[in-house]
């Protein structure tokens, strides 16, 4: 019996089964070779640490989420505006797009210390670093979508003497929507990565201690179960962000765009 690739139950069940298998193999390997917990803790010990240290980890998670969402919001707003400007003028794109690429390829670890020095407020500095990391996918995907219009429809609009605003709103933006939501999926994860990397560089503690700070402290204290628990929360957050973006994409495109329509069998 052939498996249906469009079966939603399978889409959830198969990854869950693979995850359970990985956890069983992990626990079995730690138990069989008697690996000490300061090297690799068992999944059960990580789960116990997550429960025991939940108040500490949850507070840190909220700090990291705050930076992530603020950076993601700024990246979406700034990136979309830049993409619209590029789409309206090829000369603007030719002049400034190389600098957007330069910003993308520059490691945030290298420039984060400078940003932290220049921006005195710790949270604002972290947001700036994370925004830089998350910005480029929004720009590149949106500009690609705004330029990927049907030539026949574009000629029709111009034959009817549509204004640039009408062409943008009624033709280019609907055409760019799938690309834009694809950029959101990438950018949301990069915002989280940027926030965590910036926290590593800043090393902020106290009430503004994010999950990266807890990982650093756990590493210094050889509290490896706590380190794994914090890593698990970061991973879970990244998956949740991706699923939220996928859901938004389906809600926005599911009724009309072929990229989200399930083919009939």
Coordinates of C-alpha atoms in Angstrom, one line a residue:
X1 CA 0.0 0.0 0.0
X2 CA 1.5 3.3 -1.1
X3 CA 1.9 6.1 1.4
X4 CA 0.1 9.4 0.6
X5 CA 2.7 12.2 0.8
X6 CA -0.1 14.7 1.4
X7 CA -1.4 12.8 4.5
X8 CA -1.3 15.3 7.3
X9 CA -1.3 12.6 10.0
X10 CA 1.8 11.1 8.5
X11 CA 3.4 14.5 8.3
X12 CA 3.1 14.7 12.1
X13 CA 3.5 11.0 13.0
X14 CA 6.7 10.3 11.1
X15 CA 8.9 13.1 12.6
X16 CA 7.5 12.2 16.1
X17 CA 8.5 8.5 15.5
X18 CA 12.0 9.5 14.4
X19 CA 12.4 11.8 17.4
X20 CA 11.3 9.0 19.8
X21 CA 13.8 6.6 18.1
X22 CA 16.6 9.2 18.5
X23 CA 15.8 9.6 22.2
X24 CA 15.7 5.8 22.8
X25 CA 19.1 5.4 21.0
X26 CA 20.5 8.3 23.0
X27 CA 19.4 7.0 26.3
X28 CA 20.5 3.4 25.5
X29 CA 24.0 4.6 24.4
X30 CA 24.4 6.7 27.6
X31 CA 23.2 3.8 29.8
X32 CA 25.3 1.1 28.0
X33 CA 28.6 3.0 28.0
X34 CA 27.9 4.6 31.4
X35 CA 28.7 8.1 30.0
X36 CA 29.1 10.5 32.9
X37 CA 26.5 13.3 33.1
X38 CA 29.1 16.0 32.8
X39 CA 29.8 14.7 29.2
X40 CA 26.5 13.7 27.9
X41 CA 23.4 13.5 30.1
X42 CA 20.6 11.1 29.4
X43 CA 17.3 12.5 28.0
X44 CA 15.6 11.6 31.3
X45 CA 18.1 13.7 33.3
X46 CA 17.7 16.6 30.8
X47 CA 13.9 16.4 31.3
X48 CA 14.3 16.3 35.1
X49 CA 16.6 19.4 34.9
X50 CA 14.1 21.2 32.7
X51 CA 11.4 20.6 35.2
X52 CA 13.5 21.5 38.3
X53 CA 15.0 24.6 36.7
X54 CA 11.8 25.7 34.9
X55 CA 11.4 29.0 36.6
X56 CA 15.0 30.0 35.7
X57 CA 14.9 28.8 32.2
X58 CA 11.4 30.2 31.4
X59 CA 12.4 33.6 32.6
X60 CA 15.5 33.4 30.3
X61 CA 13.4 32.1 27.5
X62 CA 11.1 35.2 27.7
X63 CA 14.2 37.5 27.5
X64 CA 15.4 35.7 24.4
X65 CA 11.9 35.7 22.8
X66 CA 11.6 39.5 23.5
X67 CA 14.8 40.1 21.6
X68 CA 13.8 37.7 18.8
X69 CA 10.4 39.1 18.2
X70 CA 11.6 42.7 18.3
X71 CA 14.4 41.9 15.8
X72 CA 12.0 39.9 13.6
X73 CA 9.5 42.7 13.5
X74 CA 12.1 45.3 12.6
X75 CA 13.6 43.0 10.0
X76 CA 10.2 42.5 8.3
X77 CA 9.4 46.3 8.3
X78 CA 12.8 47.5 7.2
X79 CA 13.4 44.7 4.7
X80 CA 10.0 45.1 3.1
X81 CA 10.4 48.9 2.7
X82 CA 13.9 48.4 1.2
X83 CA 12.5 45.8 -1.2
X84 CA 9.7 48.1 -2.3
X85 CA 12.3 50.8 -3.0
X86 CA 14.5 48.4 -5.0
X87 CA 11.5 47.3 -7.0
X88 CA 10.5 50.8 -8.0
X89 CA 14.0 51.8 -9.3
X90 CA 16.6 49.5 -10.8
X91 CA 19.2 52.2 -10.1
X92 CA 18.4 52.2 -6.4
X93 CA 18.8 48.4 -6.4
X94 CA 22.1 48.5 -8.3
X95 CA 23.4 51.2 -5.9
X96 CA 22.4 49.7 -2.5
X97 CA 21.9 45.9 -3.0
X98 CA 25.6 45.1 -2.8
X99 CA 25.7 46.7 0.7
X100 CA 22.8 44.5 1.8
X101 CA 24.8 41.5 0.6
X102 CA 27.8 42.9 2.5
X103 CA 25.7 43.2 5.6
X104 CA 24.6 39.6 5.2
X105 CA 28.1 38.0 4.7
X106 CA 29.7 39.9 7.6
X107 CA 29.7 37.6 10.7
X108 CA 27.5 39.1 13.5
X109 CA 30.1 37.7 16.0
X110 CA 32.6 40.1 14.5
X111 CA 30.5 43.3 14.6
X112 CA 28.5 42.5 17.8
X113 CA 31.2 43.8 20.1
X114 CA 31.2 47.1 18.2
X115 CA 27.4 47.4 18.3
X116 CA 27.3 46.6 22.1
X117 CA 29.9 49.4 22.6
X118 CA 28.0 51.9 20.5
X119 CA 24.5 51.0 21.8
X120 CA 24.7 51.5 25.5
X121 CA 21.3 49.8 26.3
X122 CA 21.9 46.0 26.4
X123 CA 18.5 44.9 25.0
X124 CA 18.7 47.5 22.2
X125 CA 22.2 46.3 21.2
X126 CA 20.9 42.7 21.1
X127 CA 18.0 43.7 19.0
X128 CA 20.2 45.5 16.5
X129 CA 22.5 42.5 16.2
X130 CA 19.6 40.1 15.6
X131 CA 17.9 42.4 13.2
X132 CA 21.1 42.5 11.0
X133 CA 21.1 38.7 10.9
X134 CA 17.4 38.5 10.0
X135 CA 17.2 41.3 7.5
X136 CA 18.6 39.9 4.3
X137 CA 16.1 37.1 3.6
X138 CA 13.3 39.5 3.7
X139 CA 15.0 41.9 1.3
X140 CA 16.1 39.2 -1.2
X141 CA 12.9 37.1 -1.2
X142 CA 10.6 40.1 -1.4
X143 CA 12.5 41.8 -4.2
X144 CA 12.6 38.5 -6.1
X145 CA 8.9 38.2 -5.7
X146 CA 8.2 41.8 -6.7
X147 CA 10.1 41.2 -9.9
X148 CA 8.7 37.8 -10.7
X149 CA 5.4 39.0 -12.2
X150 CA 3.7 37.4 -15.2
X151 CA 4.9 39.4 -18.3
X152 CA 1.5 39.2 -19.9
X153 CA -0.3 40.6 -16.9
X154 CA 2.4 43.3 -16.6
X155 CA 1.8 44.3 -20.3
X156 CA -1.9 44.3 -19.6
X157 CA -1.5 46.7 -16.7
X158 CA 0.7 49.0 -18.8
X159 CA -1.7 48.9 -21.8
X160 CA -4.4 50.1 -19.4
X161 CA -2.1 52.8 -18.2
X162 CA -2.1 51.6 -14.6
X163 CA -0.1 53.8 -12.2
X164 CA 3.0 52.5 -10.4
X165 CA 1.0 52.3 -7.2
X166 CA -1.8 50.3 -8.9
X167 CA 0.8 48.0 -10.5
X168 CA 2.5 47.5 -7.1
X169 CA -0.7 46.9 -5.1
X170 CA -2.7 44.8 -7.6
X171 CA 0.0 42.9 -9.4
X172 CA 3.5 42.9 -7.8
X173 CA 2.5 42.4 -4.1
X174 CA 0.2 39.4 -4.8
X175 CA 2.9 37.9 -7.0
X176 CA 5.5 38.5 -4.3
X177 CA 3.4 37.0 -1.4
X178 CA 4.7 33.4 -1.6
X179 CA 8.3 34.7 -1.8
X180 CA 7.7 37.0 1.1
X181 CA 6.3 34.2 3.3
X182 CA 9.2 32.1 2.3
X183 CA 11.5 34.9 3.6
X184 CA 9.5 35.0 6.8
X185 CA 10.3 31.3 7.5
X186 CA 14.0 31.9 7.1
X187 CA 14.1 35.2 8.8
X188 CA 12.2 34.1 11.9
X189 CA 14.8 31.4 12.6
X190 CA 17.7 33.8 11.9
X191 CA 16.3 36.3 14.3
X192 CA 16.4 33.7 17.0
X193 CA 20.0 32.7 16.0
X194 CA 21.0 36.3 16.0
X195 CA 19.5 36.9 19.4
X196 CA 21.3 33.9 20.9
X197 CA 24.7 34.8 19.2
X198 CA 24.4 38.4 20.4
X199 CA 23.6 37.2 24.0
X200 CA 26.7 35.0 23.8
X201 CA 28.9 37.9 22.8
X202 CA 27.3 40.4 25.3
X203 CA 27.2 37.9 28.2
X204 CA 24.4 39.9 29.8
X205 CA 23.3 38.5 33.2
X206 CA 20.9 39.5 35.9
X207 CA 17.3 40.2 35.0
X208 CA 18.3 40.5 31.3
X209 CA 19.9 37.0 31.2
X210 CA 18.7 35.1 28.1
X211 CA 19.1 31.4 27.3
X212 CA 22.5 31.9 25.8
X213 CA 23.7 33.3 29.2
X214 CA 22.3 30.3 31.0
X215 CA 24.2 28.1 28.5
X216 CA 27.5 30.0 29.2
X217 CA 27.0 29.7 33.0
X218 CA 26.1 26.0 32.7
X219 CA 29.3 25.4 30.7
X220 CA 31.5 27.3 33.2
X221 CA 30.0 25.2 36.0
X222 CA 30.0 21.9 34.1
X223 CA 26.2 21.7 34.6
X224 CA 25.7 19.9 31.3
X225 CA 22.1 18.8 32.0
X226 CA 21.2 22.5 32.4
X227 CA 23.1 23.3 29.2
X228 CA 21.2 20.6 27.3
X229 CA 17.9 21.8 28.8
X230 CA 18.5 25.4 27.6
X231 CA 19.6 24.1 24.2
X232 CA 16.3 22.1 24.0
X233 CA 14.3 25.2 24.7
X234 CA 16.1 27.1 22.0
X235 CA 15.5 24.3 19.5
X236 CA 11.9 24.1 20.5
X237 CA 11.5 27.8 20.0
X238 CA 13.0 27.7 16.6
X239 CA 10.6 24.9 15.5
X240 CA 7.7 26.8 16.9
X241 CA 8.6 30.0 15.0
X242 CA 8.9 28.0 11.8
X243 CA 5.5 26.4 12.3
X244 CA 3.9 29.7 13.1
X245 CA 5.3 31.1 9.8
X246 CA 4.1 28.0 7.9
X247 CA 0.6 28.5 9.4
X248 CA 0.5 32.2 8.5
X249 CA 1.6 31.3 4.9
X250 CA -1.2 28.7 4.6
X251 CA -3.8 31.2 6.0
X252 CA -2.7 33.9 3.6
X253 CA -2.1 31.8 0.5
X254 CA -4.1 28.6 1.0
X255 CA -7.3 29.6 -0.8
X256 CA -5.7 31.0 -4.0
X257 CA -2.0 30.2 -4.6
X258 CA -0.9 26.9 -6.0
X259 CA 2.1 26.7 -3.7
X260 CA -0.3 26.0 -0.8
X261 CA -3.0 24.0 -2.6
X262 CA -3.0 20.3 -2.0
X263 CA -3.1 18.5 -5.4
X264 CA -6.1 16.3 -6.0
X265 CA -5.6 12.6 -6.1

